[in-house]
Structures are given as structure tokens and as C-alpha cells.
CSV table of C-alpha atoms in Angstrom, one decimal:
chain,number,residue,atom,x,y,z
A,1,MET,CA,-5.9,11.5,33.2
A,2,THR,CA,-6.2,9.8,36.5
A,3,ARG,CA,-6.4,6.3,35.0
A,4,LYS,CA,-3.6,5.5,32.6
A,5,ALA,CA,-3.8,3.5,29.3
A,6,ALA,CA,-1.0,1.4,27.9
A,7,ILE,CA,-0.2,-0.3,24.6
A,8,ILE,CA,0.3,-4.0,25.3
A,9,GLY,CA,0.0,-5.7,21.9
A,10,THR,CA,0.3,-4.9,18.2
A,11,ALA,CA,0.1,-6.6,14.8
A,12,ALA,CA,0.1,-5.4,11.2
A,13,ILE,CA,0.6,-6.7,7.6
A,14,PRO,CA,3.4,-5.3,5.5
A,15,VAL,CA,2.3,-2.3,3.5
A,16,GLY,CA,2.0,-3.1,-0.2
A,17,ARG,CA,-0.5,-4.5,-2.7
A,18,HIS,CA,-3.1,-6.7,-1.1
A,19,GLN,CA,-6.4,-5.6,-2.6
A,20,THR,CA,-7.9,-7.7,-5.3
A,21,SER,CA,-10.0,-6.5,-8.2
A,22,ALA,CA,-13.6,-7.7,-8.7
A,23,ALA,CA,-12.4,-9.7,-11.7
A,24,ASP,CA,-10.0,-11.8,-9.7
A,25,GLU,CA,-10.9,-15.4,-9.1
A,26,PHE,CA,-9.8,-15.3,-5.5
A,27,GLN,CA,-10.5,-12.3,-3.3
A,28,THR,CA,-8.7,-10.7,-0.4
A,29,LEU,CA,-11.3,-10.1,2.3
A,30,GLU,CA,-10.5,-7.3,4.7
A,31,HIS,CA,-12.3,-8.9,7.7
A,32,GLU,CA,-10.1,-12.0,7.3
A,33,LEU,CA,-7.0,-9.9,7.3
A,34,LEU,CA,-8.1,-8.0,10.4
A,35,ALA,CA,-9.2,-11.1,12.3
A,36,ARG,CA,-5.8,-12.7,11.9
A,37,LEU,CA,-4.2,-9.5,13.2
A,38,VAL,CA,-6.5,-9.4,16.2
A,39,VAL,CA,-5.5,-12.9,17.1
A,40,GLN,CA,-1.8,-12.1,16.7
A,41,ALA,CA,-2.0,-8.8,18.7
A,42,ILE,CA,-3.9,-10.4,21.6
A,43,ALA,CA,-1.3,-13.2,21.7
A,44,ASP,CA,1.5,-10.6,21.6
A,45,ALA,CA,-0.2,-8.8,24.5
A,46,ARG,CA,-0.6,-12.1,26.4
A,47,ALA,CA,-4.1,-10.9,27.1
A,48,ASP,CA,-7.4,-12.8,27.5
A,49,ARG,CA,-9.8,-12.1,24.6
A,50,ARG,CA,-12.7,-12.2,27.0
A,51,ASP,CA,-11.3,-9.0,28.6
A,52,VAL,CA,-11.8,-7.0,25.4
A,53,GLY,CA,-14.6,-4.5,26.1
A,54,SER,CA,-14.4,-2.1,23.1
A,55,ILE,CA,-13.6,-2.2,19.4
A,56,VAL,CA,-12.9,1.0,17.6
A,57,LEU,CA,-12.4,0.8,13.9
A,58,ALA,CA,-11.0,3.3,11.5
A,59,GLN,CA,-13.8,3.6,9.0
A,60,PRO,CA,-12.6,1.8,5.9
A,61,ARG,CA,-12.4,3.5,2.5
A,62,PRO,CA,-15.6,3.2,0.3
A,63,TYR,CA,-13.8,0.6,-1.8
A,64,THR,CA,-14.1,-1.9,1.1
A,65,ARG,CA,-16.7,-4.5,0.2
A,66,GLN,CA,-18.1,-5.1,3.6
A,67,GLN,CA,-19.8,-1.9,5.1
A,68,TYR,CA,-20.9,-1.2,8.7
A,69,PHE,CA,-17.6,-2.8,9.3
A,70,SER,CA,-17.2,-2.4,13.1
A,71,THR,CA,-20.3,-4.3,14.1
A,72,PHE,CA,-19.5,-6.9,11.4
A,73,MET,CA,-16.0,-7.4,13.0
A,74,ALA,CA,-17.5,-7.8,16.5
A,75,SER,CA,-19.7,-10.6,15.1
A,76,TYR,CA,-16.9,-12.2,13.1
A,77,LEU,CA,-14.6,-12.2,16.1
A,78,LYS,CA,-17.4,-13.3,18.4
A,79,LEU,CA,-16.5,-10.6,20.9
A,80,PRO,CA,-19.4,-9.2,22.9
A,81,CYS,CA,-18.5,-5.7,24.1
A,82,SER,CA,-19.9,-3.6,27.0
A,83,GLY,CA,-17.8,-0.5,26.2
A,84,ILE,CA,-18.3,0.5,22.6
A,85,VAL,CA,-18.2,-0.9,19.1
A,86,MET,CA,-17.9,1.9,16.6
A,87,GLU,CA,-16.2,3.4,13.5
A,88,VAL,CA,-14.5,6.8,13.3
A,89,LEU,CA,-13.6,9.0,10.4
A,90,GLY,CA,-11.3,12.0,10.1
A,91,ASN,CA,-9.3,11.9,6.8
A,92,GLY,CA,-5.6,11.5,7.7
A,93,LEU,CA,-6.6,11.4,11.4
A,94,THR,CA,-8.9,8.4,11.0
A,95,ALA,CA,-6.8,5.6,12.5
A,96,ALA,CA,-5.3,8.1,15.0
A,97,LEU,CA,-8.9,8.8,16.2
A,98,ALA,CA,-9.4,5.0,16.5
A,99,PHE,CA,-6.4,4.8,18.8
A,100,ASP,CA,-7.4,7.9,20.7
A,101,LYS,CA,-10.9,6.6,21.3
A,102,ALA,CA,-9.6,3.2,22.4
A,103,VAL,CA,-7.4,5.0,24.9
A,104,ASP,CA,-10.5,7.0,26.1
A,105,GLU,CA,-12.5,3.8,26.6
A,106,VAL,CA,-9.7,2.5,29.0
A,107,VAL,CA,-9.1,5.8,30.7
A,108,LEU,CA,-12.8,6.3,31.4
A,109,GLY,CA,-13.0,2.9,32.9
A,110,ARG,CA,-15.4,1.5,30.4
A,111,SER,CA,-13.1,-1.3,29.3
A,112,GLN,CA,-10.1,-3.1,30.7
A,113,VAL,CA,-8.9,-3.9,27.1
A,114,ALA,CA,-9.8,-2.1,23.9
A,115,LEU,CA,-8.9,-2.8,20.3
A,116,ALA,CA,-8.0,-0.1,17.7
A,117,LEU,CA,-8.3,-1.5,14.2
A,118,GLY,CA,-7.6,-0.1,10.8
A,119,VAL,CA,-7.7,-1.4,7.2
A,120,ASN,CA,-7.0,0.5,4.0
A,121,MET,CA,-7.4,-1.1,0.6
A,122,GLU,CA,-6.9,1.1,-2.5
A,123,THR,CA,-4.3,-0.4,-4.9
A,124,ALA,CA,-6.9,-2.1,-7.2
A,125,VAL,CA,-8.8,1.1,-7.6
A,126,SER,CA,-7.9,3.2,-10.6
A,127,ALA,CA,-5.8,6.3,-10.0
A,128,ARG,CA,-8.6,8.5,-11.5
A,129,ASP,CA,-11.3,7.2,-9.1
A,130,HIS,CA,-8.9,7.3,-6.1
A,131,MET,CA,-7.9,10.9,-6.8
A,132,MET,CA,-11.5,12.1,-7.3
A,133,GLU,CA,-12.5,10.5,-4.1
A,134,SER,CA,-9.5,12.0,-2.3
A,135,MET,CA,-10.0,15.5,-3.6
A,136,ARG,CA,-13.6,15.6,-2.5
A,137,LYS,CA,-12.5,14.7,1.1
A,138,THR,CA,-9.4,16.8,1.3
A,139,GLY,CA,-10.5,20.0,-0.5
A,140,ASP,CA,-13.3,22.5,-0.6
A,141,VAL,CA,-15.7,21.2,-3.3
A,142,ASP,CA,-16.5,24.8,-4.3
A,143,PHE,CA,-12.9,25.7,-4.9
A,144,HIS,CA,-10.1,23.2,-4.4
A,145,ALA,CA,-11.7,20.1,-6.1
A,146,PRO,CA,-12.9,21.8,-9.4
A,147,ALA,CA,-9.4,23.3,-9.7
A,148,GLY,CA,-7.7,19.9,-9.3
A,149,PHE,CA,-5.9,21.1,-6.2
A,150,THR,CA,-4.5,18.0,-4.6
A,151,PRO,CA,-2.8,17.5,-1.2
A,152,ILE,CA,0.6,17.1,-2.9
A,153,SER,CA,-0.1,20.5,-4.6
A,154,TRP,CA,-0.3,22.4,-1.3
A,155,TYR,CA,2.7,20.5,0.1
A,156,ALA,CA,4.6,21.7,-2.9
A,157,LEU,CA,3.6,25.2,-2.1
A,158,ASP,CA,4.8,24.7,1.4
A,159,MET,CA,8.1,23.5,0.1
A,160,MET,CA,8.6,26.5,-2.2
A,161,ARG,CA,7.8,28.9,0.6
A,162,TYR,CA,10.2,27.1,3.0
A,163,MET,CA,13.1,27.2,0.5
A,164,HIS,CA,12.4,30.9,-0.1
A,165,GLU,CA,12.2,31.8,3.6
A,166,PHE,CA,15.1,29.8,5.0
A,167,GLY,CA,17.4,29.2,2.1
A,168,ALA,CA,17.1,25.4,2.2
A,169,THR,CA,17.8,23.6,-1.0
A,170,ARG,CA,15.8,20.8,-2.7
A,171,ALA,CA,18.7,18.5,-2.0
A,172,ASP,CA,18.5,19.3,1.8
A,173,ILE,CA,14.9,18.4,1.8
A,174,ALA,CA,15.3,15.3,-0.4
A,175,MET,CA,17.7,13.9,2.2
A,176,VAL,CA,14.6,13.2,4.3
A,177,ALA,CA,13.6,10.6,1.7
A,178,VAL,CA,17.1,9.1,1.7
A,179,LYS,CA,17.2,9.0,5.5
A,180,ASN,CA,13.8,7.4,5.7
A,181,ARG,CA,14.6,4.7,3.1
A,182,GLY,CA,17.7,3.8,5.2
A,183,HIS,CA,15.4,3.3,8.2
A,184,ALA,CA,12.9,1.2,6.1
A,185,VAL,CA,15.6,-1.2,5.0
A,186,SER,CA,15.3,-3.1,8.3
A,187,ASN,CA,11.5,-2.7,8.8
A,188,PRO,CA,9.7,-5.9,7.7
A,189,LEU,CA,6.4,-3.9,7.5
A,190,ALA,CA,7.9,-1.4,5.0
A,191,GLN,CA,6.6,-1.1,1.4
A,192,PHE,CA,10.0,-0.1,0.0
A,193,ARG,CA,13.2,-1.5,1.5
A,194,LYS,CA,15.9,-0.9,-1.2
A,195,PRO,CA,18.4,1.8,-0.2
A,196,ILE,CA,18.3,5.0,-2.4
A,197,THR,CA,20.8,7.8,-2.9
A,198,LEU,CA,20.3,11.5,-3.0
A,199,GLU,CA,21.2,11.5,-6.7
A,200,GLU,CA,18.4,8.9,-7.3
A,201,VAL,CA,15.9,11.0,-5.4
A,202,LEU,CA,16.7,14.2,-7.4
A,203,ALA,CA,16.6,12.4,-10.7
A,204,GLN,CA,13.0,11.2,-10.3
A,205,ARG,CA,10.2,12.6,-12.4
A,206,PRO,CA,8.3,15.5,-10.8
A,207,ILE,CA,4.9,14.9,-9.3
A,208,VAL,CA,4.2,18.5,-8.4
A,209,GLU,CA,7.2,20.7,-8.7
A,210,PRO,CA,9.5,20.7,-6.7
A,211,LEU,CA,8.4,17.3,-5.2
A,212,GLY,CA,9.6,14.2,-7.1
A,213,LEU,CA,8.4,10.6,-7.1
A,214,TYR,CA,10.5,9.5,-4.1
A,215,GLU,CA,9.5,12.5,-2.1
A,216,VAL,CA,5.7,11.8,-2.0
A,217,PRO,CA,3.9,8.8,-0.6
A,218,PRO,CA,3.1,5.7,-2.7
A,219,ARG,CA,-0.3,4.1,-2.8
A,220,GLY,CA,-0.5,1.0,-0.6
A,221,ASP,CA,-2.8,-1.3,1.3
A,222,GLY,CA,-2.4,-2.0,5.0
A,223,ALA,CA,-4.1,-3.3,8.1
A,224,ALA,CA,-3.2,-3.0,11.7
A,225,CYS,CA,-4.4,-3.8,15.2
A,226,VAL,CA,-3.3,-2.1,18.5
A,227,VAL,CA,-4.3,-3.5,21.9
A,228,VAL,CA,-4.8,-0.9,24.6
A,229,ALA,CA,-5.3,-1.7,28.2
A,230,SER,CA,-5.4,-0.1,31.7
A,231,GLU,CA,-2.0,0.3,33.3
A,232,ASP,CA,-3.0,-2.1,36.1
A,233,TYR,CA,-3.9,-4.8,33.5
A,234,ALA,CA,-0.7,-4.1,31.7
A,235,LYS,CA,1.3,-4.5,34.9
A,236,SER,CA,-0.4,-7.8,35.7
A,237,LEU,CA,1.0,-9.3,32.4
A,238,GLY,CA,4.6,-8.9,33.6
A,239,VAL,CA,5.9,-7.8,30.2
A,240,PRO,CA,7.1,-4.4,28.9
A,241,TYR,CA,4.5,-2.0,27.6
A,242,ALA,CA,4.2,1.6,26.3
A,243,LEU,CA,2.2,4.0,28.6
A,244,VAL,CA,0.2,6.9,27.1
A,245,ARG,CA,1.8,9.7,29.2
A,246,SER,CA,-0.1,12.6,27.7
A,247,ARG,CA,-2.3,13.7,24.8
A,248,ALA,CA,-3.5,16.9,23.1
A,249,PHE,CA,-5.5,18.0,20.1
A,250,PHE,CA,-5.9,21.3,18.3
A,251,HIS,CA,-7.9,22.4,15.2
A,252,GLU,CA,-7.3,25.8,13.9
A,253,GLY,CA,-10.8,26.2,12.5
A,254,ALA,CA,-9.8,26.0,8.8
A,255,HIS,CA,-10.4,23.4,6.2
A,256,GLN,CA,-7.0,22.2,4.8
A,257,ILE,CA,-5.7,25.7,3.8
A,258,ASN,CA,-6.6,28.7,5.8
A,259,ASP,CA,-8.8,31.3,4.1
A,260,ARG,CA,-7.2,34.0,6.3
A,261,PRO,CA,-3.6,35.2,5.9
A,262,ASN,CA,-1.3,33.2,8.1
A,263,ASP,CA,2.1,31.6,8.3
A,264,MET,CA,1.5,28.7,5.9
A,265,ILE,CA,4.6,26.8,7.0
A,266,ALA,CA,4.3,27.3,10.8
A,267,PHE,CA,1.9,24.3,11.2
A,268,GLU,CA,0.3,26.2,14.2
A,269,ALA,CA,-2.1,23.4,15.0
A,270,ALA,CA,0.8,20.9,15.4
A,271,ALA,CA,2.8,23.5,17.5
A,272,THR,CA,-0.1,24.2,19.8
A,273,ALA,CA,-1.1,20.5,20.3
A,274,THR,CA,2.5,19.5,21.0
A,275,ARG,CA,3.1,22.3,23.5
A,276,THR,CA,0.0,21.2,25.4
A,277,ALA,CA,1.0,17.5,25.3
A,278,TYR,CA,4.5,18.4,26.6
A,279,GLN,CA,3.0,20.6,29.4
A,280,SER,CA,0.4,18.0,30.5
A,281,GLY,CA,3.1,15.3,30.4
A,282,GLY,CA,5.6,17.4,32.5
A,283,ILE,CA,8.3,17.2,29.8
A,284,THR,CA,9.9,19.3,27.1
A,285,ALA,CA,10.8,18.6,23.5
A,286,ALA,CA,14.4,17.9,24.6
A,287,ASP,CA,13.1,14.9,26.5
A,288,ILE,CA,11.8,13.1,23.4
A,289,ASP,CA,14.0,10.2,22.3
A,290,VAL,CA,12.2,9.1,19.0
A,291,ALA,CA,9.3,10.4,17.0
A,292,GLU,CA,6.8,9.3,14.3
A,293,LEU,CA,5.2,12.1,12.5
A,294,TYR,CA,2.3,12.0,10.0
A,295,ALA,CA,4.3,13.3,7.0
A,296,PRO,CA,3.1,12.4,3.6
A,297,CYS,CA,6.0,14.3,1.9
A,298,THR,CA,9.6,15.1,2.7
A,299,ILE,CA,8.8,18.8,3.4
A,300,VAL,CA,6.0,17.8,5.8
A,301,GLU,CA,8.4,16.0,8.0
A,302,VAL,CA,10.7,19.0,8.0
A,303,LEU,CA,7.8,21.4,9.0
A,304,ALA,CA,6.2,19.0,11.5
A,305,SER,CA,9.6,18.4,13.2
A,306,GLU,CA,10.0,22.1,13.6
A,307,ALA,CA,6.5,22.7,14.9
A,308,ALA,CA,7.0,20.0,17.5
A,309,GLY,CA,10.2,21.7,18.7
A,310,LEU,CA,12.4,18.7,17.9
A,311,VAL,CA,14.6,21.0,15.7
A,312,PRO,CA,14.8,24.8,15.6
A,313,ARG,CA,12.6,26.7,13.1
A,314,GLY,CA,14.3,26.8,9.7
A,315,ARG,CA,16.7,24.0,10.6
A,316,GLY,CA,14.5,21.0,9.8
A,317,ALA,CA,15.9,20.3,6.4
A,318,LYS,CA,19.5,20.9,7.5
A,319,ALA,CA,19.0,18.6,10.5
A,320,ALA,CA,18.0,15.8,8.1
A,321,ALA,CA,20.8,16.5,5.7
A,322,GLU,CA,23.4,16.4,8.5
A,323,GLY,CA,22.1,13.2,10.1
A,324,GLU,CA,20.5,14.8,13.2
A,325,THR,CA,17.2,13.0,12.6
A,326,SER,CA,18.6,9.7,11.5
A,327,LEU,CA,19.1,6.6,13.6
A,328,GLY,CA,22.2,7.3,15.7
A,329,GLY,CA,21.5,11.1,15.5
A,330,ARG,CA,20.3,13.5,18.2
A,331,ILE,CA,16.6,12.9,17.6
A,332,PRO,CA,15.7,10.0,15.3
A,333,ILE,CA,12.5,10.7,13.3
A,334,ALA,CA,10.5,8.1,11.3
A,335,THR,CA,12.5,5.1,12.3
A,336,SER,CA,9.8,3.1,10.5
A,337,GLY,CA,10.8,4.5,7.2
A,338,GLY,CA,8.1,7.1,7.2
A,339,MET,CA,5.3,7.5,4.8
A,340,THR,CA,7.6,7.7,1.7
A,341,SER,CA,9.2,4.3,2.4
A,342,ARG,CA,7.3,2.4,5.1
A,343,GLY,CA,4.2,3.4,3.1
A,344,HIS,CA,1.0,5.3,3.5
A,345,PRO,CA,-2.2,3.2,3.6
A,346,SER,CA,-3.8,6.4,4.8
A,347,TYR,CA,-6.8,5.2,6.9
A,348,ALA,CA,-4.4,2.8,8.7
A,349,THR,CA,-1.2,4.8,8.7
A,350,PRO,CA,-1.4,6.3,12.2
A,351,LEU,CA,-1.7,2.8,13.7
A,352,TYR,CA,1.5,1.8,11.9
A,353,ASN,CA,3.1,4.9,13.6
A,354,VAL,CA,1.8,3.7,16.9
A,355,ILE,CA,3.2,0.2,16.3
A,356,GLU,CA,6.7,1.6,15.4
A,357,LEU,CA,6.9,3.6,18.6
A,358,ALA,CA,5.5,0.7,20.7
A,359,ASP,CA,8.3,-1.5,19.3
A,360,GLN,CA,10.9,1.2,20.1
A,361,LEU,CA,9.6,1.6,23.7
A,362,ARG,CA,9.3,-2.1,24.2
A,363,GLY,CA,12.9,-2.7,22.9
A,364,ARG,CA,11.7,-4.8,19.9
A,365,ALA,CA,12.8,-2.6,16.9
A,366,GLY,CA,15.8,-4.7,16.0
A,367,GLU,CA,18.3,-2.9,13.8
A,368,ARG,CA,16.1,0.2,14.0
A,369,GLN,CA,16.2,0.3,17.8
A,370,VAL,CA,16.9,3.6,19.4
A,371,PRO,CA,19.1,2.8,22.5
A,372,ASN,CA,17.3,3.3,25.8
A,373,ALA,CA,14.3,5.0,24.2
A,374,GLN,CA,12.1,6.2,27.1
A,375,LEU,CA,9.8,8.9,25.6
A,376,ALA,CA,8.3,8.9,22.1
A,377,LEU,CA,6.3,11.5,20.3
A,378,LEU,CA,3.3,10.4,18.1
A,379,MET,CA,1.9,13.1,15.9
A,380,ASN,CA,-0.9,12.8,13.4
A,381,GLU,CA,-2.6,15.4,11.2
A,382,LEU,CA,-6.0,16.1,9.5
A,383,GLY,CA,-4.9,17.9,6.3
A,384,ASN,CA,-2.0,20.3,5.7
A,385,TYR,CA,-1.8,20.3,9.5
A,386,ASN,CA,-4.9,22.4,10.0
A,387,ALA,CA,-5.4,20.0,12.9
A,388,ALA,CA,-3.1,17.8,14.9
A,389,LEU,CA,-3.5,15.0,17.4
A,390,VAL,CA,-0.5,14.3,19.6
A,391,HIS,CA,0.4,11.5,22.1
A,392,VAL,CA,3.5,11.2,24.2
A,393,LEU,CA,4.3,7.6,25.0
A,394,GLU,CA,6.6,6.3,27.7
A,395,ALA,CA,8.4,3.0,28.1
A,396,GLN,CA,7.5,0.8,31.1
A,397,ALA,CA,9.4,-2.4,32.0
């Protein structure tokens, strides 16, 4: 990239229950939530709203009342755009693609300032309807969906395989949930902020054996806005910003679970994309100071951290159990609280990860601050890490 993009402003609502049912007297309207966040994020950036040239929206879930949402938001915000106004969709990658496309708009010179927006409303929808909709997106409708094979099911298979191959215990892996809850305690955006113990994690009812309730993501609503600008524009504001140093993507050509024999816990797409991002950024995994990984379950954080080279293969669970990936440890991971505690409003989740790293690199993370954080790894996945989109972010004063 010859022209650099920077994150200059952010805003989000706390993850939790925000969606209203059709029977409620007063309704929560997604566009009103997002509009407030746009105003807050542009103010945070100290930018001029007239400089916004592109709006990229993570396509909302089908439960969202207003459809054709991106053009509606451009109208509602009264923001004429000469770059692009569009929606993107890619399952778990949806909001990450919105961020990536906003970066592209800036890097390609089409906009000085671009907005990446995401809203995810699902808590007023029945568990049955939500699961049916999710299975049709995440699985093969000729095989996975009729068998009731859910994303948590394949992560449970990953966990059983990992424990078999590397001798990790369920308690080792469960420490990821304990660690992440400890981080979430001081995150005002987190859905769950009460500390938990290892004993409490292990005592929870199973969701899909061996994963228990505290080791899988809760359902939650969320909305977020990230303001991206050219580096020159960011410099002109005279405030700290987070520069996008490098980016990479890889899709292994498989839908969720590979139909050809492979190493199911190697997360090859994540490993390939991360290696490329490191190479193009002129760094190594050892240079990363903090990371936010798209990890719906405890075992996914373990496997993704290994694929990214942040911990050695087979050591991810032990690294969490020994405090290596905690705040104050060698390589803090999921300082936001991760998807098990910060929450997982899936079509907005990647933007929450962007916001956490932007706060870390701008020195605004408060009690969660990683001292002198300079380089951050942002990794998002499509489904069971059959694809990964990786960004390396860099602090700029």
C-alpha cells in the first residue's frame, strides 16, 4: 500500500440486550443507534463530517426492520458520498469486511474519510429461529444443516482433537474463559463483567461436550462505528491514531469444514494470512504487543493464537493457564474480554475488536492498557477458520 489508512475515531454501545420485540410499546430502532454512534465517532476523531466520502455497512441480520440499510443510513445521516455507499456480507467476517473495504476506499484515494458501520440485533428472536437461520449460513444445507451440525459442534470436535494430540486438559482450555472475564471486568462495552473462577467454568452445564456454558459465546446485540482516514488527514488532526500497517486474507477453498483430509486444528487459513501480513508489514509474531482474535469459543482462541505464531503449536492452552496471554503476560490476547465475556454480536463483533485495539494503540484502554503497545494483531475468520482476514495495526502519536 502506497497510501496508508488510519483509525481516527470509534464508538460503540455496550454489548447486551437492546433489541425489542414487535409486541413492545416502544421500539429500539437500529438506525437511531447507529446515527448516535456516527456522531460520537466523528467527534472522537475531531473530523469534519463533510469529509466523509464512503459508508460501508456490515449487512444487518434479516431480523433488522429497515432493509437496504446502507443507503437508508446515508439519507438519515444526510451524508452525500462520492466514494461508495454499500453493504457487505460474509458470515463472521461481515464487519471485518466492512472495515477492510473502508480501508480500501482510503488507500485507493476515493475518500479522505470512510465510515465502517455494524449493527447486530438478535436477542428478541427465538432461539429456534436464530439457530435455523445460523445453520443455513454456516453449514452445508445438504449435509450439516439437516444433521443439526452447529458451529459449536465443530469447535467441540476441534477441542477433543486438541486434547488428544497435545495432552491439554479441559481445565487448561477453560482458563481462557477465566482470563477473558478478568479482562472484561474493566471494559465498559462488555456484556459480562463479573469475575469467574475456574471451578465455576468447569461446573457449568455442557453446551456441546466438552464445551460448557461459559466457554461459548452468549447471544447479544451490538452496534459500532469506526472512522478510517488517510494518514495525512490523521496527522492533520494532531491526535494519536492507529495506522493500518499491513493486511492479508486467505480462503482455503472449503466451506466451514474441509471435505478433504487435513489437519483440522492447524487453522491453515489463519496461519497463511498471518504469515503474509507479517511479511508485508516487515515484522514477525514476536513484535506483536497485543491481539484480538475472532474466537467464539475458548478452544478457538487457543488454536488461533497458535496459528498466528503468538504461542508455539500445542502450547496455546498452557500459555493461557500460565498467564502468558493475560494482561501483564508476554502477549496479552483478548484484552476486551473476548467473545465469551465482551460478547459476540456476530455481524458487529469484528468492529468491537478493531475498537479495542485502537484504544490500546491510542493509550485509552484504562485498566486494560498494555504498556507501550505499538503493534497489534487483528484477526477475523469466516467459519471454523476456513478463511481469515488479518490486519496489523501500529500506534502513531
